[in-house]
mmCIF file of C-alpha atoms in Angstrom:
data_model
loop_
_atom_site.group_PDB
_atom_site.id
_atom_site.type_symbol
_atom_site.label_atom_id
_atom_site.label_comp_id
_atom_site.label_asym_id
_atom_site.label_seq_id
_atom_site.Cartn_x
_atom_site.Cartn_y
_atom_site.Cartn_z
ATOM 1 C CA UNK A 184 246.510 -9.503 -20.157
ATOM 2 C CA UNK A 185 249.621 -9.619 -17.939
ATOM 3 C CA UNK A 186 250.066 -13.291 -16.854
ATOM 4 C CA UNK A 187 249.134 -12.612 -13.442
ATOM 5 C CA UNK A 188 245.723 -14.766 -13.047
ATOM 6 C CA UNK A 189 242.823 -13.539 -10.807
ATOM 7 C CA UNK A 190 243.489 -16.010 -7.775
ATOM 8 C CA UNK A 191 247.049 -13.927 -7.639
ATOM 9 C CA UNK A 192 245.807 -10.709 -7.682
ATOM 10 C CA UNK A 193 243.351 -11.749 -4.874
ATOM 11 C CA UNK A 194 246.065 -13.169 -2.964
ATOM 12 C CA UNK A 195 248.253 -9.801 -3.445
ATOM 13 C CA UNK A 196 245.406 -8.016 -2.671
ATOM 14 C CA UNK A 197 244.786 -10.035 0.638
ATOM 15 C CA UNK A 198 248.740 -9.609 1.613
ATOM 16 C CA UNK A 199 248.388 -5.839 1.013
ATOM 17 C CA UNK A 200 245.531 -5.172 3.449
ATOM 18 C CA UNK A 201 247.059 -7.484 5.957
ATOM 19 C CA UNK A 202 250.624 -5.498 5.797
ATOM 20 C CA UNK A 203 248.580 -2.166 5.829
ATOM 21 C CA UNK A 204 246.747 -3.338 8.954
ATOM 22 C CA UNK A 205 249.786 -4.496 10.155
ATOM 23 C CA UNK A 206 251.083 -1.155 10.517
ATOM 24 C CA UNK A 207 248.127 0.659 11.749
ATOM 25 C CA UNK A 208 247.955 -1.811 14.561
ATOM 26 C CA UNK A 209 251.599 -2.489 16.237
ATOM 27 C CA UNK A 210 251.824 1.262 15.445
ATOM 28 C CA UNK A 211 249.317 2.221 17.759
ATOM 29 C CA UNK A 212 250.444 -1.214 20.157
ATOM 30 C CA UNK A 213 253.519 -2.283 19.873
ATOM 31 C CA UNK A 214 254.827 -5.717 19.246
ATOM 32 C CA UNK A 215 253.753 -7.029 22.006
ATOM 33 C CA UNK A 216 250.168 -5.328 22.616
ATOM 34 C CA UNK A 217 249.185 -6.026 18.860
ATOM 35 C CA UNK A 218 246.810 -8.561 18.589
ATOM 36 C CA UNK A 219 246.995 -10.639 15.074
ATOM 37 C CA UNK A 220 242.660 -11.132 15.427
ATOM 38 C CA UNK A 221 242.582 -7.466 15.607
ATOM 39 C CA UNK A 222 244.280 -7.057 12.226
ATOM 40 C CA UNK A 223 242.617 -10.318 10.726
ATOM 41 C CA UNK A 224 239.815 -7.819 11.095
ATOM 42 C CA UNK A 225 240.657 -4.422 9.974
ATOM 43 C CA UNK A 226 242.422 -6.267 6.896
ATOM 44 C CA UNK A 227 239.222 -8.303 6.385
ATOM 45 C CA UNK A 228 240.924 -11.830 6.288
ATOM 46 C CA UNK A 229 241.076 -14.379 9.113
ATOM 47 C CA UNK A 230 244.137 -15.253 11.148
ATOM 48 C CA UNK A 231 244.499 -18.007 9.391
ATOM 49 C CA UNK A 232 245.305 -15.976 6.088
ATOM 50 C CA UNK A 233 248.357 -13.853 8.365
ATOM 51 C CA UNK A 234 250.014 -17.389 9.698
ATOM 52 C CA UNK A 235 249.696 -18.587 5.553
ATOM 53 C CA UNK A 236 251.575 -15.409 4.705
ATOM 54 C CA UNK A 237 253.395 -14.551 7.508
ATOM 55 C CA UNK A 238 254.466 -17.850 9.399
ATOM 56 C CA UNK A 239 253.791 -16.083 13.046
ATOM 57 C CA UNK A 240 253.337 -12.925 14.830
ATOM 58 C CA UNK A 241 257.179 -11.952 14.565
ATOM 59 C CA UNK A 242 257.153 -12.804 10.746
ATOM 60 C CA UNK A 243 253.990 -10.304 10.490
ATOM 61 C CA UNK A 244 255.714 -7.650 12.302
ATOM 62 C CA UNK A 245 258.936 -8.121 10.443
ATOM 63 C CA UNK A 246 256.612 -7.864 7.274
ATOM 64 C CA UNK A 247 255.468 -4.454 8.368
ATOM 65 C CA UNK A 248 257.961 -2.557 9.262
ATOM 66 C CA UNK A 249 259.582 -3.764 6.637
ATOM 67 C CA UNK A 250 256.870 -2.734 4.456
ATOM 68 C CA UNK A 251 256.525 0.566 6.196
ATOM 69 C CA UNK A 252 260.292 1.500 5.471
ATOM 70 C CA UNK A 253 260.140 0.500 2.095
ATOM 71 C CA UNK A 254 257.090 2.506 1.050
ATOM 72 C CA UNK A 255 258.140 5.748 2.399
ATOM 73 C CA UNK A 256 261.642 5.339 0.625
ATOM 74 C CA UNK A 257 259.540 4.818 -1.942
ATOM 75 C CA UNK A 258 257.414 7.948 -1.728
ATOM 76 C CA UNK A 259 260.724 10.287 -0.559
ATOM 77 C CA UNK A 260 263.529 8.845 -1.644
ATOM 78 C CA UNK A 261 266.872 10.944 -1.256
ATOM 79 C CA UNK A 262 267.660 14.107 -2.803
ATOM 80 C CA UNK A 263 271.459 14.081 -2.700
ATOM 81 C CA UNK A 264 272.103 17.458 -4.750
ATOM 82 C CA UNK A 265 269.478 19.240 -2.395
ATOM 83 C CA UNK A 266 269.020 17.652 1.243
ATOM 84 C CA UNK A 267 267.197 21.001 2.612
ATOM 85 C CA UNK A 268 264.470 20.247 0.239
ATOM 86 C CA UNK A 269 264.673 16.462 1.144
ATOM 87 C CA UNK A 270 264.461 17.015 5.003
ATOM 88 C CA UNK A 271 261.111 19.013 4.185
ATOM 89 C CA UNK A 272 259.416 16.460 2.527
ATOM 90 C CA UNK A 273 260.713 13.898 5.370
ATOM 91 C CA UNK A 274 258.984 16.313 7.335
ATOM 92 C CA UNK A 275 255.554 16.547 5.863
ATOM 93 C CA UNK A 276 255.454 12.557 5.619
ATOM 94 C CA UNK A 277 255.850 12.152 8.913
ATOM 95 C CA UNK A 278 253.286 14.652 9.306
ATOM 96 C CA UNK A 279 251.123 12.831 7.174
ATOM 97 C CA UNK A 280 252.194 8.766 8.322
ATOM 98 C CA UNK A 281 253.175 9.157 12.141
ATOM 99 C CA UNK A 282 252.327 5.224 12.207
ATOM 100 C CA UNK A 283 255.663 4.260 10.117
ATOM 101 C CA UNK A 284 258.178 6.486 12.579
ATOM 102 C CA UNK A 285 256.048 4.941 15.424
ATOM 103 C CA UNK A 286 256.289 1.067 14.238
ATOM 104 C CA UNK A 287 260.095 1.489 13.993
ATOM 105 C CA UNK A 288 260.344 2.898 17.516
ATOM 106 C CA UNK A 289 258.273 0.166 18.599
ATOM 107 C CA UNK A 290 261.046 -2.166 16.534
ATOM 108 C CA UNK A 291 263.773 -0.811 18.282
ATOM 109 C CA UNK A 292 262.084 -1.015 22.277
ATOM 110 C CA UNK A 293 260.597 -4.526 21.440
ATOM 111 C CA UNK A 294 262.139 -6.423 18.182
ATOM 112 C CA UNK A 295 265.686 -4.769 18.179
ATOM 113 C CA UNK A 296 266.599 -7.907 15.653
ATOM 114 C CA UNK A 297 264.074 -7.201 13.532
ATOM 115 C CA UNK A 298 265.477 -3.167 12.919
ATOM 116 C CA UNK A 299 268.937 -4.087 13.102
ATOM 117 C CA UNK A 300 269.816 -5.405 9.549
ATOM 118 C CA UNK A 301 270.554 -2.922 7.042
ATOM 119 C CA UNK A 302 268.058 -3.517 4.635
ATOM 120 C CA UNK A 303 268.658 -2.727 1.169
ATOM 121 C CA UNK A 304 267.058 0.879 1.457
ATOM 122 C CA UNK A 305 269.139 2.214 3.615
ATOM 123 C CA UNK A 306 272.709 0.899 1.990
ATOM 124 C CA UNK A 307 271.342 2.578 -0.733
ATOM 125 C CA UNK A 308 270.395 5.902 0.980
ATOM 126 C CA UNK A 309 274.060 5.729 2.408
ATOM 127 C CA UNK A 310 275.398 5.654 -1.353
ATOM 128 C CA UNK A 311 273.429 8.005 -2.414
ATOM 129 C CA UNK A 312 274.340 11.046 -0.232
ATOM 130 C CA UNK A 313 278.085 9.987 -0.138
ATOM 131 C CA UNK A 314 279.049 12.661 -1.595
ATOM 132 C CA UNK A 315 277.652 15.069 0.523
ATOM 133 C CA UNK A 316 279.164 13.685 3.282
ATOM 134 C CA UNK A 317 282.505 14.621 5.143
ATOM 135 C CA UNK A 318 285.592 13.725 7.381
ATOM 136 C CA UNK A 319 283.706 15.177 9.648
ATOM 137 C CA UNK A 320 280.602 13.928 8.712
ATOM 138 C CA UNK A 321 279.934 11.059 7.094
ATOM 139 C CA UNK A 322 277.063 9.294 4.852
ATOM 140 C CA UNK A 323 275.005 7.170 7.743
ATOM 141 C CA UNK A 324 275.969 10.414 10.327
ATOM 142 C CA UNK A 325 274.186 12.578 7.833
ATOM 143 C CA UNK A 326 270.983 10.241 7.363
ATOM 144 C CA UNK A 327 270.882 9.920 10.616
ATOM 145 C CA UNK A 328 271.139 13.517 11.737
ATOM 146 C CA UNK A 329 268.397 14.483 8.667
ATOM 147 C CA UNK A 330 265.985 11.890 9.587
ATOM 148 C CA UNK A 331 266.370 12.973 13.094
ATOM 149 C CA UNK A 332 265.629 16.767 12.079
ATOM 150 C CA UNK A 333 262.531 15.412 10.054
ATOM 151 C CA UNK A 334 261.421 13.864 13.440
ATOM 152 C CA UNK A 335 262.385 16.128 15.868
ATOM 153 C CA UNK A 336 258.393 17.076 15.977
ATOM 154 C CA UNK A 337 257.209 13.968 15.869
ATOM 155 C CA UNK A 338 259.332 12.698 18.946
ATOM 156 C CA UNK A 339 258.990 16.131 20.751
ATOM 157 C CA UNK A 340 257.086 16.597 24.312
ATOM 158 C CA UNK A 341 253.795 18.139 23.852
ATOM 159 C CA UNK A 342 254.261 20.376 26.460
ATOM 160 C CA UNK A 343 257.433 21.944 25.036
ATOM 161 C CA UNK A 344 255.588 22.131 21.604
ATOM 162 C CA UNK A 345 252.606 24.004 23.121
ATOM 163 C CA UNK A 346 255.096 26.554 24.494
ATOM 164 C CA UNK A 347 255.242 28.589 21.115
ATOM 165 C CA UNK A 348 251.992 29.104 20.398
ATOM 166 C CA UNK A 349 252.663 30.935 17.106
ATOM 167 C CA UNK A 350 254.551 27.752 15.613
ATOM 168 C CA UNK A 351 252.732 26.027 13.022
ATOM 169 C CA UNK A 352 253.220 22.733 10.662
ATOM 170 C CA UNK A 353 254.623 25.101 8.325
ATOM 171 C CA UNK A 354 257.104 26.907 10.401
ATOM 172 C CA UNK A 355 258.067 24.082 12.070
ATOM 173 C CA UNK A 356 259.026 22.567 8.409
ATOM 174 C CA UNK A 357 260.852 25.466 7.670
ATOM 175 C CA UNK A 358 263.095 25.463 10.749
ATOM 176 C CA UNK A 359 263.996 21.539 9.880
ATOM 177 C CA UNK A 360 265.098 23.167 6.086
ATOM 178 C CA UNK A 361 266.932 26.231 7.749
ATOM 179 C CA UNK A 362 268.453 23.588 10.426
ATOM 180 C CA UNK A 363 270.045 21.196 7.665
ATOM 181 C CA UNK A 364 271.058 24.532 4.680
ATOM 182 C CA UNK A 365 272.859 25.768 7.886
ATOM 183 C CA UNK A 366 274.689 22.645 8.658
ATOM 184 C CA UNK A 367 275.717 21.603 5.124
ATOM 185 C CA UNK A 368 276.813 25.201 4.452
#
């Protein structure tokens, strides 16, 4: 057995659903329109558990979007010798977690402190396209410009969206790969 006892696991079990209700909730609310009984709840704990973990509403917010940054470096992390095929599967997580592109727009209208250190994902996203980057266009310019490609959809008016009525998930995913081969050819 691994060393990690029982009441651990429990208690990493406990901090898990909390984070991943976390999310879901100031998401969908905000900062300030999440409510901390709300995700005591959906994470089936008690508030009392989230103050334990998290100290206070701010820490539990921190906690999440931290969380939420860190688990979809996790499940994309950079392709530096093929960004085209990076962007797209940007793209199709976003498709598939809006909430963790929404909490960190929420983070930057409500907790701007809490987005604004460079947390150790990103420094190392910045390394590792370096070398695709150029005078013109450096390492964080090029993150930023991919992520905001990836996006685009996500961040789009409706209305403007609805006006091709032939556009799909797939051809929209396409034009984000076409959009970033063109611009690092």
């Amino acid at each position: 057995m691994s060393g990690v006892s029982m009441g651990q696991r429990d208690a990493e079990a406990t901090r898990a659903r909390i984070l991943s209700a976390a999310v879901t909730e100031f998401a969908a609310h905000g900062y300030s329109g999440g409510r901390v009984d709300r995700i005591a709840k959906d994470a089936e704990s008690n508030v009392r558990m989230i103050y334990a973990y998290f100290g206070n509403k701010s820490g539990l917010f921190d906690a999440a979007l931290a969380d939420a940054i860190v688990r979809m470096a996790e499940e994309v992390p950079p392709q530096p010798s093929d960004l085209p095929t990076w962007v797209g599967e940007l793209f199709d997580f976003h498709q598939r977690r809006p909430e963790v592109l929404r909490i960190s727009l929420w983070a930057q209208l409500e907790r701007p402190e809490a987005a604004s250190e460079p947390l150790e994902t990103y420094l190392a996203k910045v390394e590792s396209v370096q070398q695709q980057a150029s005078p013109a266009i450096g390492a964080v310019d090029l993150l930023v410009i991919i992520y905001a490609v990836a996006q685009a959809w996500q961040l789009a008016p409706i209305g403007l969206l609805a006006a091709d009525a032939r556009a799909s998930s797939e051809t929209r995913r396409a034009a984000a790969v076409e959009a970033v081969t063109r611009m690092l050819a």
